[in-house]
Amino acid sequence: MRLDKYLKVSRIIKRRTVANDACDAGRVTVNGKVAKASTNVLVGDRIDIEFGNKTVSVEVTRIVESTKKEDAKEMFKYL
């Protein structure tokens, strides 16, 4: 699954366009490498996102095409 879509479906970032902009600005890394929005995300990948002066780190635990809000939290775990 594309990185921008994963960030939206898992509700880490609320909108896909915002996720796309964050990737274009170089604020998202996957496994330590700066990632484009089209980067493929796999289970076990580590995603780091810079929000201003705060960095959020998550590990991908599940990938699904669509999910309910309650089940979105099962798609990743905070590190």
Coordinates of N, CA, C and O in Angstrom, one line a residue:
M1 N 0.8 -1.2 0.0 CA 0.0 0.0 0.0 C 0.9 1.2 0.0 O 1.9 1.3 0.6
R2 N 0.4 2.3 -0.7 CA 1.2 3.5 -0.7 C 1.2 4.2 0.7 O 0.3 4.0 1.5
L3 N 2.3 4.8 0.9 CA 2.5 5.5 2.2 C 1.5 6.5 2.6 O 0.9 6.5 3.7
D4 N 1.1 7.4 1.6 CA 0.1 8.4 1.9 C -1.2 7.8 2.2 O -2.0 8.2 3.1
K5 N -1.6 6.7 1.5 CA -2.9 6.1 1.7 C -2.9 5.4 3.1 O -3.8 5.4 3.8
Y6 N -1.7 4.7 3.4 CA -1.6 4.1 4.7 C -1.8 5.1 5.9 O -2.5 4.8 6.8
L7 N -1.2 6.2 5.8 CA -1.3 7.2 6.8 C -2.7 7.7 7.0 O -3.1 7.9 8.1
K8 N -3.4 7.8 5.9 CA -4.8 8.2 6.0 C -5.7 7.1 6.5 O -6.5 7.3 7.4
V9 N -5.6 5.9 6.0 CA -6.5 4.8 6.4 C -6.2 4.5 7.9 O -7.2 4.2 8.6
S10 N -5.0 4.5 8.4 CA -4.7 4.2 9.8 C -5.0 5.4 10.7 O -4.9 5.3 11.9
R11 N -5.4 6.5 10.1 CA -5.7 7.8 10.8 C -4.6 8.4 11.6 O -4.8 9.0 12.6
I12 N -3.4 8.1 11.2 CA -2.2 8.8 11.8 C -2.3 10.2 11.3 O -2.0 11.2 12.1
I13 N -2.6 10.4 10.0 CA -2.8 11.8 9.5 C -4.2 11.7 8.9 O -4.6 10.8 8.2
K14 N -5.0 12.8 9.1 CA -6.4 12.7 8.8 C -6.8 12.8 7.3 O -7.7 12.2 6.9
R15 N -6.0 13.5 6.5 CA -6.3 13.6 5.1 C -5.1 13.1 4.2 O -3.9 13.4 4.6
R16 N -5.4 12.5 3.1 CA -4.4 12.0 2.2 C -3.5 13.1 1.6 O -2.3 13.0 1.5
T17 N -4.2 14.3 1.3 CA -3.4 15.4 0.8 C -2.4 15.9 1.8 O -1.3 16.3 1.4
V18 N -2.8 15.9 3.1 CA -1.9 16.4 4.1 C -0.7 15.4 4.2 O 0.5 15.8 4.4
A19 N -1.0 14.1 4.2 CA 0.0 13.1 4.2 C 1.0 13.2 3.0 O 2.2 13.1 3.1
N20 N 0.4 13.5 1.8 CA 1.2 13.8 0.6 C 2.1 14.9 0.8 O 3.3 14.9 0.4
D21 N 1.6 16.0 1.3 CA 2.4 17.2 1.6 C 3.5 17.0 2.6 O 4.6 17.5 2.4
A22 N 3.3 16.2 3.6 CA 4.3 15.9 4.6 C 5.4 15.1 4.0 O 6.6 15.3 4.2
C23 N 5.0 14.2 3.1 CA 6.1 13.4 2.4 C 6.9 14.2 1.4 O 8.1 14.1 1.4
D24 N 6.2 15.1 0.7 CA 6.9 16.0 -0.2 C 7.9 16.9 0.5 O 8.9 17.3 0.0
A25 N 7.5 17.3 1.7 CA 8.4 18.2 2.5 C 9.6 17.5 3.2 O 10.4 18.1 3.8
G26 N 9.6 16.2 3.1 CA 10.7 15.4 3.6 C 10.6 15.1 5.1 O 11.5 14.9 5.8
R27 N 9.3 15.2 5.7 CA 9.1 15.1 7.1 C 8.8 13.7 7.5 O 8.6 13.4 8.7
V28 N 8.7 12.7 6.5 CA 8.3 11.3 6.8 C 9.5 10.4 6.4 O 10.0 10.5 5.2
T29 N 9.9 9.5 7.3 CA 10.9 8.6 6.9 C 10.3 7.2 7.2 O 9.5 6.9 8.1
V30 N 10.7 6.2 6.3 CA 10.4 4.8 6.5 C 11.7 4.0 6.6 O 12.5 4.1 5.7
N31 N 11.8 3.4 7.7 CA 13.0 2.6 8.1 C 14.3 3.5 7.9 O 15.3 3.0 7.4
G32 N 14.2 4.7 8.4 CA 15.3 5.6 8.4 C 15.7 6.4 7.1 O 16.6 7.1 7.1
K33 N 14.9 6.1 6.1 CA 15.1 6.8 4.8 C 13.9 7.7 4.5 O 12.8 7.4 4.7
V34 N 14.3 8.9 4.0 CA 13.2 9.9 3.6 C 12.4 9.2 2.5 O 12.9 8.7 1.6
A35 N 11.0 9.3 2.7 CA 10.1 8.5 1.9 C 9.2 9.5 1.0 O 8.8 10.5 1.5
K36 N 8.9 9.1 -0.2 CA 8.0 9.7 -1.0 C 6.6 9.2 -0.7 O 6.5 8.1 -0.1
A37 N 5.6 9.9 -1.1 CA 4.2 9.4 -0.9 C 3.9 8.1 -1.6 O 3.1 7.3 -1.1
S38 N 4.6 7.8 -2.6 CA 4.3 6.5 -3.4 C 5.1 5.3 -2.8 O 5.0 4.2 -3.3
T39 N 5.9 5.5 -1.8 CA 6.7 4.5 -1.2 C 5.8 3.3 -0.7 O 4.7 3.6 -0.1
N40 N 6.1 2.1 -1.0 CA 5.3 1.0 -0.6 C 5.6 0.6 0.9 O 6.7 0.6 1.3
V41 N 4.5 0.5 1.7 CA 4.6 0.2 3.1 C 4.3 -1.3 3.3 O 3.4 -1.8 2.8
L42 N 5.2 -1.9 4.1 CA 5.0 -3.4 4.4 C 4.9 -3.5 6.0 O 5.3 -2.7 6.7
V43 N 4.3 -4.7 6.4 CA 4.2 -5.0 7.8 C 5.6 -5.1 8.4 O 6.5 -5.7 7.8
G44 N 5.8 -4.4 9.5 CA 7.1 -4.4 10.2 C 7.9 -3.1 9.9 O 8.9 -2.9 10.6
D45 N 7.5 -2.3 9.0 CA 8.2 -1.1 8.7 C 8.0 -0.1 9.8 O 7.0 -0.1 10.5
R46 N 9.0 0.7 10.0 CA 9.0 1.8 11.0 C 8.8 3.1 10.3 O 9.6 3.5 9.4
I47 N 7.8 3.9 10.7 CA 7.5 5.2 10.1 C 7.7 6.3 11.1 O 7.2 6.2 12.2
D48 N 8.5 7.3 10.8 CA 8.8 8.4 11.7 C 8.2 9.7 11.0 O 8.6 9.9 9.8
I49 N 7.4 10.4 11.7 CA 6.8 11.6 11.1 C 7.1 12.8 12.0 O 6.9 12.8 13.2
E50 N 7.6 13.9 11.4 CA 7.9 15.1 12.2 C 6.7 16.1 12.1 O 6.3 16.5 11.1
F51 N 6.1 16.3 13.3 CA 5.1 17.3 13.4 C 5.6 18.5 14.2 O 5.7 18.5 15.4
G52 N 6.1 19.5 13.5 CA 6.7 20.7 14.2 C 7.9 20.3 14.9 O 8.9 19.8 14.4
N53 N 7.9 20.4 16.3 CA 9.0 20.1 17.1 C 8.9 18.7 17.7 O 9.7 18.3 18.5
K54 N 7.8 17.9 17.3 CA 7.6 16.6 17.9 C 7.7 15.6 16.8 O 7.3 15.8 15.6
T55 N 8.3 14.4 17.1 CA 8.4 13.3 16.2 C 7.6 12.1 16.7 O 7.7 11.7 17.8
V56 N 6.7 11.6 15.8 CA 5.9 10.4 16.1 C 6.5 9.2 15.4 O 6.8 9.2 14.2
S57 N 6.8 8.1 16.1 CA 7.3 6.9 15.6 C 6.3 5.8 15.7 O 5.8 5.6 16.8
V58 N 6.0 5.1 14.6 CA 5.1 3.9 14.7 C 5.7 2.8 13.9 O 6.5 2.9 13.1
E59 N 5.2 1.6 14.3 CA 5.5 0.4 13.6 C 4.3 -0.2 12.9 O 3.2 -0.3 13.6
V60 N 4.3 -0.5 11.6 CA 3.2 -1.1 10.9 C 2.9 -2.5 11.4 O 3.8 -3.3 11.3
T61 N 1.7 -2.8 11.9 CA 1.4 -4.1 12.3 C 0.3 -4.8 11.4 O 0.3 -6.0 11.3
R62 N -0.4 -4.0 10.7 CA -1.5 -4.5 9.8 C -1.7 -3.6 8.6 O -1.5 -2.4 8.7
I63 N -2.0 -4.2 7.4 CA -2.4 -3.3 6.3 C -3.7 -3.8 5.7 O -3.9 -5.0 5.4
V64 N -4.7 -2.9 5.7 CA -6.0 -3.2 5.1 C -6.4 -2.0 4.3 O -6.0 -0.9 4.5
E65 N -7.2 -2.2 3.3 CA -7.6 -1.2 2.3 C -8.5 -0.1 2.9 O -8.4 1.0 2.6
S66 N -9.4 -0.6 3.8 CA -10.3 0.4 4.5 C -10.6 -0.2 5.9 O -10.6 -1.4 6.0
T67 N -10.9 0.6 6.8 CA -11.2 0.2 8.2 C -12.1 1.2 8.9 O -12.2 2.3 8.5
K68 N -12.7 0.7 10.0 CA -13.5 1.6 10.8 C -12.6 2.3 11.7 O -11.5 1.9 12.0
K69 N -13.1 3.4 12.3 CA -12.3 4.3 13.2 C -11.8 3.5 14.4 O -10.6 3.6 14.8
E70 N -12.6 2.6 14.9 CA -12.2 1.8 16.1 C -11.1 0.8 15.8 O -10.2 0.6 16.6
D71 N -11.1 0.3 14.6 CA -10.1 -0.8 14.2 C -8.8 -0.2 13.6 O -7.8 -0.9 13.5
A72 N -8.8 1.1 13.4 CA -7.6 1.8 12.8 C -6.4 1.7 13.7 O -5.3 1.7 13.3
K73 N -6.7 1.7 15.0 CA -5.6 1.7 16.0 C -4.8 0.4 16.0 O -3.7 0.3 16.5
E74 N -5.4 -0.7 15.4 CA -4.8 -2.0 15.3 C -3.8 -2.1 14.2 O -3.0 -3.0 14.0
M75 N -3.8 -1.0 13.3 CA -2.9 -1.0 12.1 C -1.5 -0.7 12.5 O -0.6 -0.9 11.7
F76 N -1.2 -0.1 13.6 CA 0.1 0.3 14.0 C 0.3 0.3 15.5 O -0.7 0.3 16.3
K77 N 1.5 0.4 16.0 CA 1.8 0.6 17.4 C 2.8 1.7 17.6 O 3.7 1.8 16.8
Y78 N 2.6 2.5 18.6 CA 3.6 3.6 18.8 C 4.8 3.0 19.4 O 4.8 2.1 20.2
L79 N 6.0 3.7 19.0 CA 7.3 3.2 19.6 C 7.8 4.3 20.5 O 7.4 5.4 20.5

